[in-house]
Coordinates of C-alpha atoms in Angstrom, one line a residue:
Chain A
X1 CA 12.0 -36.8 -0.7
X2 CA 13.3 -35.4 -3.2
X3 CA 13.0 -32.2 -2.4
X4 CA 13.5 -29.7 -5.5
X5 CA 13.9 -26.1 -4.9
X6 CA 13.4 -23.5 -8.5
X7 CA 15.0 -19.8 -7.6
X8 CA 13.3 -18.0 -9.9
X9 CA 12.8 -13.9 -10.5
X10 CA 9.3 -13.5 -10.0
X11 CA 7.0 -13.0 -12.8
X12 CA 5.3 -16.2 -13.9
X13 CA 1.7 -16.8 -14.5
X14 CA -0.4 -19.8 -12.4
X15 CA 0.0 -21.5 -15.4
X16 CA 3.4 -21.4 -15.8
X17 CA 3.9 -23.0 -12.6
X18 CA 1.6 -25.2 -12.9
X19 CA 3.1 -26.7 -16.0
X20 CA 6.6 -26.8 -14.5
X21 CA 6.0 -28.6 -11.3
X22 CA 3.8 -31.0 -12.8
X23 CA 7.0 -32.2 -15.3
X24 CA 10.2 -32.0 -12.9
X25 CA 8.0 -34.2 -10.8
X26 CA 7.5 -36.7 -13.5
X27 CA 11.5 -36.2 -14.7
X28 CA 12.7 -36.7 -10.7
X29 CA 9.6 -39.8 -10.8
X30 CA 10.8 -41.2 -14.0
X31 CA 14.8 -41.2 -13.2
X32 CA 14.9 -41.3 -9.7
X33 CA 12.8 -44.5 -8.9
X34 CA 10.2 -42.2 -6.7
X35 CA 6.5 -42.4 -6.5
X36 CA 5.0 -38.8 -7.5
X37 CA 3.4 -38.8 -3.8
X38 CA 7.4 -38.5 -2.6
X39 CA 8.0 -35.4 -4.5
X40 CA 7.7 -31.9 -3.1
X41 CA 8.6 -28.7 -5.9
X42 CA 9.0 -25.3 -4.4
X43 CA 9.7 -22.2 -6.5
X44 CA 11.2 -19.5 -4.4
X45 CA 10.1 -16.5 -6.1
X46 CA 12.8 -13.9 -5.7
X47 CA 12.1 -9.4 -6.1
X48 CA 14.1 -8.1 -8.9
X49 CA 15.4 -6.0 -6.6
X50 CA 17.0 -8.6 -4.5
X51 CA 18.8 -10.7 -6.9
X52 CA 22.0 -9.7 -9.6
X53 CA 24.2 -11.2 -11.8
X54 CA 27.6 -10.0 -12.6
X55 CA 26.8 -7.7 -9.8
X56 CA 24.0 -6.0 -11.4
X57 CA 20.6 -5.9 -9.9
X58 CA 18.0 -7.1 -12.1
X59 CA 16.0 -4.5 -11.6
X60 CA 18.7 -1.7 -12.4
X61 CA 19.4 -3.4 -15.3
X62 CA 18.8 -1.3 -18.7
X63 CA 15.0 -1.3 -19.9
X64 CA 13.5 -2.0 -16.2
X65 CA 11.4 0.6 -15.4
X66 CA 13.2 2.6 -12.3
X67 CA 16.5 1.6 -13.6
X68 CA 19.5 3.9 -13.1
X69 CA 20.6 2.8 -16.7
X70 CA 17.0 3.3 -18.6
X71 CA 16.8 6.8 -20.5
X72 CA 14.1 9.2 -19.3
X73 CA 10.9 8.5 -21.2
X74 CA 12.7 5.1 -22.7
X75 CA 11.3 1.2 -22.3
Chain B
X1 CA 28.0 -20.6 -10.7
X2 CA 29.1 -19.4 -7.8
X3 CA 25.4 -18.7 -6.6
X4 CA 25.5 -16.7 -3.9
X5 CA 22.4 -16.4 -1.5
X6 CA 22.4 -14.3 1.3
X7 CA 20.0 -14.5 4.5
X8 CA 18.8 -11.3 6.1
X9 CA 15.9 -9.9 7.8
X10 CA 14.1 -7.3 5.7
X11 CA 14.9 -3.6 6.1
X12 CA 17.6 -2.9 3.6
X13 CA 17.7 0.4 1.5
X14 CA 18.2 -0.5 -2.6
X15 CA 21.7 1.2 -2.6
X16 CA 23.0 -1.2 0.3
X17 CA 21.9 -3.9 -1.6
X18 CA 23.2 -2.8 -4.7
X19 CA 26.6 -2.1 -2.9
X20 CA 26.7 -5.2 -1.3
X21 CA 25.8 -7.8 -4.5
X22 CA 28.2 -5.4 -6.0
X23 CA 31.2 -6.3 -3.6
X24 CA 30.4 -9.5 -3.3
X25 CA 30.2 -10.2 -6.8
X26 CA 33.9 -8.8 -6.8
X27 CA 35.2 -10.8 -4.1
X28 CA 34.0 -13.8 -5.6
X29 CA 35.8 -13.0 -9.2
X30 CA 38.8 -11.8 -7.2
X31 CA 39.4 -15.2 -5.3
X32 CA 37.3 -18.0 -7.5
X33 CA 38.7 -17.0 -10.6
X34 CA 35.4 -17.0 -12.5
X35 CA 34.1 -14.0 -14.2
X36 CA 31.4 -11.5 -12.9
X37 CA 28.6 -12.8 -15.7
X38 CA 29.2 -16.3 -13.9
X39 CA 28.1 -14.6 -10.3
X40 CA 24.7 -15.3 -9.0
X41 CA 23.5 -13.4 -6.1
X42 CA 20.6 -13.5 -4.2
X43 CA 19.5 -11.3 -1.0
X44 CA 17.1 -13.5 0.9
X45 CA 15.0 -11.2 3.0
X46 CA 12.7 -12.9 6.2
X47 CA 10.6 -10.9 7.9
X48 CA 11.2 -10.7 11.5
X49 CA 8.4 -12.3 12.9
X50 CA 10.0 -16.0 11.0
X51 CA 13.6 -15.4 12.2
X52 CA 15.1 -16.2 15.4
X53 CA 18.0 -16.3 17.5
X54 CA 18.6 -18.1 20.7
X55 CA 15.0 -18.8 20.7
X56 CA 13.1 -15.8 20.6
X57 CA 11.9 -13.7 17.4
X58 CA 13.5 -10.7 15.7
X59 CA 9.5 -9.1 16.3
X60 CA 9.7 -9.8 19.8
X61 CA 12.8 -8.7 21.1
X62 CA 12.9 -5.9 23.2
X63 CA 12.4 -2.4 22.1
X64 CA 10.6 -4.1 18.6
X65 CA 7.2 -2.2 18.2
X66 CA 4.2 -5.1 19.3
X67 CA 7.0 -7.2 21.2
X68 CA 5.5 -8.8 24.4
X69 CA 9.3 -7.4 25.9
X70 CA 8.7 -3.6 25.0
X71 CA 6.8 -2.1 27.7
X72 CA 3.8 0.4 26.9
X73 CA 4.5 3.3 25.5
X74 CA 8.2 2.6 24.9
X75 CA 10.9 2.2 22.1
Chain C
X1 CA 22.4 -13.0 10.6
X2 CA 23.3 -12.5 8.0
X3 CA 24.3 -16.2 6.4
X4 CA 26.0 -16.4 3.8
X5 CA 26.1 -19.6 1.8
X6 CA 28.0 -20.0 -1.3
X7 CA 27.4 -22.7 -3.8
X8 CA 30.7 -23.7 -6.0
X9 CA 31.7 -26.5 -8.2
X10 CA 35.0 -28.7 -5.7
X11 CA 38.8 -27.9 -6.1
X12 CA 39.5 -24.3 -4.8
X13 CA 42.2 -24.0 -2.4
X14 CA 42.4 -22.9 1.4
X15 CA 43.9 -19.9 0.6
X16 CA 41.4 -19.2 -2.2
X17 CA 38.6 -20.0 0.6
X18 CA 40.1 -18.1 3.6
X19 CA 40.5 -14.9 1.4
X20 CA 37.1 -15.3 -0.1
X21 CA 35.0 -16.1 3.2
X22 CA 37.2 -13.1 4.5
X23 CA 35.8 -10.2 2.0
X24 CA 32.6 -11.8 1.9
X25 CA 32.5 -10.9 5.2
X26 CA 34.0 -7.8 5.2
X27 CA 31.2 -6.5 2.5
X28 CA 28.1 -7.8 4.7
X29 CA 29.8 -5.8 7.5
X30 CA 30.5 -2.5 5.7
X31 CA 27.1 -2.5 3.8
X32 CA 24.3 -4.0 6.4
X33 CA 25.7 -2.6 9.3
X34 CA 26.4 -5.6 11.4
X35 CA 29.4 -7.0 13.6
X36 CA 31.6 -9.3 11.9
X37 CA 30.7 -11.4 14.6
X38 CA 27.1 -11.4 13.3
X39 CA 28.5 -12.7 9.7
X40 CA 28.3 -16.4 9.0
X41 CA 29.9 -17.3 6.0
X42 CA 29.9 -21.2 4.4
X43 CA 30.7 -22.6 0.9
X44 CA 29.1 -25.1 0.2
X45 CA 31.3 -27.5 -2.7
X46 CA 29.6 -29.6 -5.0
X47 CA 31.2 -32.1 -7.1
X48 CA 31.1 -31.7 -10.8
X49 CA 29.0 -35.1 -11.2
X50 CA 26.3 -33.3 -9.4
X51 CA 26.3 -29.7 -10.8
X52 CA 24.8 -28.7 -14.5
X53 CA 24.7 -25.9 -16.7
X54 CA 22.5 -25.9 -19.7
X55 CA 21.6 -29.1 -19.3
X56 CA 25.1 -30.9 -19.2
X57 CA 27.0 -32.1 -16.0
X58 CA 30.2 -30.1 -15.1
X59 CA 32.1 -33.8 -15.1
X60 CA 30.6 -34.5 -18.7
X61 CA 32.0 -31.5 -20.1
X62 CA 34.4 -31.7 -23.5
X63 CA 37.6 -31.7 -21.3
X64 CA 36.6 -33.2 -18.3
X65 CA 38.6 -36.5 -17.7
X66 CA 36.1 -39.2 -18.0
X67 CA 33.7 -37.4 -20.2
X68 CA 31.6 -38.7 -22.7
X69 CA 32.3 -35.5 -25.0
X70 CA 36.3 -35.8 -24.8
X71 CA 37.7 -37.8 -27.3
X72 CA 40.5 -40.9 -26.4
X73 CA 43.6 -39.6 -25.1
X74 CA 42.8 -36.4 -25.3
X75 CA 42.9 -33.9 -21.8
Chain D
X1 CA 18.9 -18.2 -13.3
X2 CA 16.6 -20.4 -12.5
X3 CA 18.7 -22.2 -10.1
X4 CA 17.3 -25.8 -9.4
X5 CA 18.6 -27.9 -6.0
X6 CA 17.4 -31.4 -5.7
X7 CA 17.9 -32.9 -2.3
X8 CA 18.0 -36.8 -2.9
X9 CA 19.7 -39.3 -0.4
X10 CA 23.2 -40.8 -1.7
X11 CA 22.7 -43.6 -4.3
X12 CA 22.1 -42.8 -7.6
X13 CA 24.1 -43.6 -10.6
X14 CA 25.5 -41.2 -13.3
X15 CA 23.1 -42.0 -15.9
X16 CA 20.4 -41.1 -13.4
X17 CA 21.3 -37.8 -12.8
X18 CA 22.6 -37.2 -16.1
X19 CA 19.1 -37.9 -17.5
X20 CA 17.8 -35.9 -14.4
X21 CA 19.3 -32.8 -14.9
X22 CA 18.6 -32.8 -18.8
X23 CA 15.0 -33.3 -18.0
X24 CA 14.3 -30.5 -15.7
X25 CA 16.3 -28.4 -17.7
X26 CA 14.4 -28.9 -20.7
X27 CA 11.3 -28.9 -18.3
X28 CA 12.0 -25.1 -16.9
X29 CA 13.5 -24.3 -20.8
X30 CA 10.0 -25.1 -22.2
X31 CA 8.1 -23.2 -19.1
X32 CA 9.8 -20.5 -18.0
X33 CA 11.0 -18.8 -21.5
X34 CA 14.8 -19.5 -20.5
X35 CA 17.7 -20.7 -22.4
X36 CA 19.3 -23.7 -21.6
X37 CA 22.2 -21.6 -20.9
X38 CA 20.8 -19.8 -18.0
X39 CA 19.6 -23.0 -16.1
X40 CA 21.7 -24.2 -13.3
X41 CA 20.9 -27.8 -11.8
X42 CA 22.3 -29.2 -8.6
X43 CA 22.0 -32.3 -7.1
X44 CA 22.4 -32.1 -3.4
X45 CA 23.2 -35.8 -2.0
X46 CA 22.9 -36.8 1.3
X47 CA 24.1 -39.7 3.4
X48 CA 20.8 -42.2 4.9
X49 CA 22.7 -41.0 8.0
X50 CA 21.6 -37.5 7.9
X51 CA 18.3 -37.5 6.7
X52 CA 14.8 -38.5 8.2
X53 CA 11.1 -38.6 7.8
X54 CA 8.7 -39.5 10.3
X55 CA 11.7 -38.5 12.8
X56 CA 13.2 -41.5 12.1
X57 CA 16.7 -41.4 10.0
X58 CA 17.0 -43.3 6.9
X59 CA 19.7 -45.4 7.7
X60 CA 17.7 -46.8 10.8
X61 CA 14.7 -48.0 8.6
X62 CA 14.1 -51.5 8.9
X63 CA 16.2 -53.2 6.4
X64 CA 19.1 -51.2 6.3
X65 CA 22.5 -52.4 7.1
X66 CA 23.2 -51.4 10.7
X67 CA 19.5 -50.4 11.8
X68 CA 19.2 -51.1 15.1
X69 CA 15.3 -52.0 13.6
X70 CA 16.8 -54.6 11.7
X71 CA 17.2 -58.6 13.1
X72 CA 20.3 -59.9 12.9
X73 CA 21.0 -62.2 10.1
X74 CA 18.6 -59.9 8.2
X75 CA 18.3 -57.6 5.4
Chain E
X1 CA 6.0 -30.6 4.3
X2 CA 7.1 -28.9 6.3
X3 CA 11.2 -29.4 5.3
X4 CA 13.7 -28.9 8.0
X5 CA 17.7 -28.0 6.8
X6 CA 19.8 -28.0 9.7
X7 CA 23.3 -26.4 8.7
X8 CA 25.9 -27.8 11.4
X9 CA 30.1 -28.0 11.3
X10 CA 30.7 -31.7 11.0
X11 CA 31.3 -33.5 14.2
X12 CA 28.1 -35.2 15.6
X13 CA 27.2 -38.9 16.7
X14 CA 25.0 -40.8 15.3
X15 CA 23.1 -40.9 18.3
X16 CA 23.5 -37.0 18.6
X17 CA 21.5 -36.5 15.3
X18 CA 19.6 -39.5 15.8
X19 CA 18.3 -37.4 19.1
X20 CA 17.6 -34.3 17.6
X21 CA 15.9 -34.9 14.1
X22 CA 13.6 -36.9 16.5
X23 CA 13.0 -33.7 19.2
X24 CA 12.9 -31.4 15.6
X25 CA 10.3 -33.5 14.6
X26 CA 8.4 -33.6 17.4
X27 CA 8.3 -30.0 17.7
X28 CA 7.4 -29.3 14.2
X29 CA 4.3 -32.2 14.5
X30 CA 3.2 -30.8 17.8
X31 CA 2.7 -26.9 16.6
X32 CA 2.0 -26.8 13.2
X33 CA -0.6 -29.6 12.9
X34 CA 0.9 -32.2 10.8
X35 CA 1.0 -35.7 11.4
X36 CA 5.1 -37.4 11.9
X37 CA 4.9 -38.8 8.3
X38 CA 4.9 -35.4 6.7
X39 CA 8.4 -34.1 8.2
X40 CA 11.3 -34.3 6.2
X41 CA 14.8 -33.5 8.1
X42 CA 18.1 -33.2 6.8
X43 CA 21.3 -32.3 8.6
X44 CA 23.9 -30.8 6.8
X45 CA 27.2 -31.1 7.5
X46 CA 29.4 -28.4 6.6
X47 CA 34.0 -29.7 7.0
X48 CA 35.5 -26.8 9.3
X49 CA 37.4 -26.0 6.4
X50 CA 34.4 -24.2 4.6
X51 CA 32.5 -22.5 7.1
X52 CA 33.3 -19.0 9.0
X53 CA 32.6 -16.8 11.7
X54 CA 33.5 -13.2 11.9
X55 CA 35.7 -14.0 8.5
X56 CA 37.5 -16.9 9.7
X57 CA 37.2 -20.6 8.8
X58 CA 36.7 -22.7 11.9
X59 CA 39.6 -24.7 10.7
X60 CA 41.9 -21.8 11.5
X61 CA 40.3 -20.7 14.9
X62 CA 42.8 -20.9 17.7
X63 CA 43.3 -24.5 18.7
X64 CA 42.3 -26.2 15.6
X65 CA 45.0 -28.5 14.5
X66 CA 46.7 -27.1 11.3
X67 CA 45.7 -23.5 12.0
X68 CA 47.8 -20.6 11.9
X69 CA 46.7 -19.4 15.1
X70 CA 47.6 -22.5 16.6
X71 CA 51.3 -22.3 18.3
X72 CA 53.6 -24.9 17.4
X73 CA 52.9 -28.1 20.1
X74 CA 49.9 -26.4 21.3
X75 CA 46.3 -28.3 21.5
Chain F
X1 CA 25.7 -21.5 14.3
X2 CA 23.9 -23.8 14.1
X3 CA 21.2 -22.8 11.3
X4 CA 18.3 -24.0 10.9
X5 CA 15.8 -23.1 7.7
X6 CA 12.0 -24.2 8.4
X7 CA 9.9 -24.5 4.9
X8 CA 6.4 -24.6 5.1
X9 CA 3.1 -23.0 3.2
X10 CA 1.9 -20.1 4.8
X11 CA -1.0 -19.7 7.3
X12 CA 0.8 -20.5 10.7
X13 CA 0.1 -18.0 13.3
X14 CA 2.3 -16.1 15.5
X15 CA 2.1 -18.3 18.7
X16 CA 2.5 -21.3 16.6
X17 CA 5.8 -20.0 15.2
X18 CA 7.1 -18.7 18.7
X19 CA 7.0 -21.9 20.4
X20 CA 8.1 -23.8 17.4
X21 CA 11.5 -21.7 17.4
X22 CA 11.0 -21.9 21.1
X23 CA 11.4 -25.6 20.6
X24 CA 13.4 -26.5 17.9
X25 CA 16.1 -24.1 19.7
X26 CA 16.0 -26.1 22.6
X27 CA 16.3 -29.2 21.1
X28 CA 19.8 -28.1 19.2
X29 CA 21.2 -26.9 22.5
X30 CA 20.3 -30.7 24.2
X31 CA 21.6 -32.5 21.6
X32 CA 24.3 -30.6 19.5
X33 CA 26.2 -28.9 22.7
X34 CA 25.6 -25.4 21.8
X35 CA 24.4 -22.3 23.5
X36 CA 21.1 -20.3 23.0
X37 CA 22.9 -17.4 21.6
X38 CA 25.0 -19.8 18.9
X39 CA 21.3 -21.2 17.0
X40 CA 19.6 -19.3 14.7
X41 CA 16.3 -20.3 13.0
X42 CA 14.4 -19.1 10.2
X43 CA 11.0 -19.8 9.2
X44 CA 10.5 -20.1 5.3
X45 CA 6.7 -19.4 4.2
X46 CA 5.5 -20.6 0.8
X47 CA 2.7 -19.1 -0.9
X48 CA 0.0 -22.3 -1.7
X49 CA 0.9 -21.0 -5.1
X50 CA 4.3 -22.0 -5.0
X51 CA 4.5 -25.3 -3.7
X52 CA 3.6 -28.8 -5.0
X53 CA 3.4 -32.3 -3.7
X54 CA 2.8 -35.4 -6.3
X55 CA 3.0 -32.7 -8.7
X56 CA -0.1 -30.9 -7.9
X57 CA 0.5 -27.5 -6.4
X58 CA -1.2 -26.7 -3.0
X59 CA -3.6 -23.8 -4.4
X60 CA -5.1 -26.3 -6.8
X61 CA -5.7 -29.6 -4.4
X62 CA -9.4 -30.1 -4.0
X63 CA -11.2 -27.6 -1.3
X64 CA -9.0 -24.9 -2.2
X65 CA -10.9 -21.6 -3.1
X66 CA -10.3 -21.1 -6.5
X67 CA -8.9 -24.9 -7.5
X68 CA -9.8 -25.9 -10.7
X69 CA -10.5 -29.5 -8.2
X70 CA -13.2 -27.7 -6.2
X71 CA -16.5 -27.9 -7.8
X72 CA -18.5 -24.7 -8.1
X73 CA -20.5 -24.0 -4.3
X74 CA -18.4 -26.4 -2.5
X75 CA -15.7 -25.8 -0.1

């Protein structure tokens, strides 16, 4: 109240999250007239396997290991 | 931009979701007149022990393995 | 089951949304092996005052009548 | 990519979000290794007469215009 | 915490949603442990126009004024 | 139809989330006018990892195993 939801491939360290839900809650605190006690910060962690952009899975994307498009023996 | 999340209980093979981002990423170009780079889709998968329709669990519908409904040594 | 929501800046038309929620639907059904009965489908239209990319609100865009970035009788 | 909804009641002003969205952009920028770019913010706005906490909706709290909690004559 | 999203066509009475965001809330307090304080509820409201079932928008089911299914003079 | 998303940190057992559907399923029908079969509900689990309040995320409030808040012995 807010409520702030990050969608986010998953991946990031504690620390990482840490960092970043401690500062939107000072930005939404800061501009939106709140008390830090009113904000609640998710991050929706999401597989690489079930999110795409411009129809491409992240994880079939070139370089990700398992990928259709990554050369035997490449990155 | 469109973002695109999609809500289904898990069980999906990789190539039906790669199909179906794949088409839907189309649709959305075809109709919204953006193009695919702008198209974010997500598969949301629940298990079926947190999703629910008219009240009762995906887990414990009938014929579901551990359902209350499925009787002993049944499908 | 599955739901569908789709996130889009305001101004398409009906036609654009009746053709869109149409093969949306179409693609859960050929893909996830489901009814169309079972598809839900809802897009959900923000207004550019409330929608950002990299930072910069989609009404404050160079352009955008009413924008800071668009110069004085300009479109 | 991230994708960032903030669910706020109706009421702010332009600048407010404006600065809003800026900040957490910056916030998930510095954080998450992104570009500004690939950050997506959305304010998601919703009228006092759909939202409540402590079961009670916003736009029946004592004070508001209309609240059957609020005297006549009053606030 | 916990955040309840209730996705409905638009429609409702105030005292409809006034009714249930209280029952929600009671439900929500009486089996996961947590006191009334601590539940947020939101009801979205989604215009006919923008949300489908089996591929069509409510606003052109049978009967809706303005849809194509709708005979001339009919309800 | 309607839909109904349920976010809260994980740890709720099975019971608790059967008769919270149970519930919460019941409660659309009464008020909203709808049938068992139309409501679907979906319970949304967040790791303690992922989820902040006052800008302090869930795993690192004090008592937590492993918070950097919980002094070495204690809970």
């Amino acid at each position: 109240m807010p409520e702030i939801y990050i969608y986010a491939v998953e991946g990031r360290t504690m620390d990482q999250k840490r960092a970043l839900v401690k500062d939107v809650t000072d930005a939404v605190v800061r501009h939106f007239q709140v008390t830090p006690g009113d904000v609640m910060v998710q991050i929706m962690e999401t597989p690489k396997t079930s999110k795409a952009k411009g129809g491409i899975l992240f994880s079939d994307r070139p370089g990700e290991p398992g990928s259709p498009m990554t050369p035997k023996g490449g990155t």
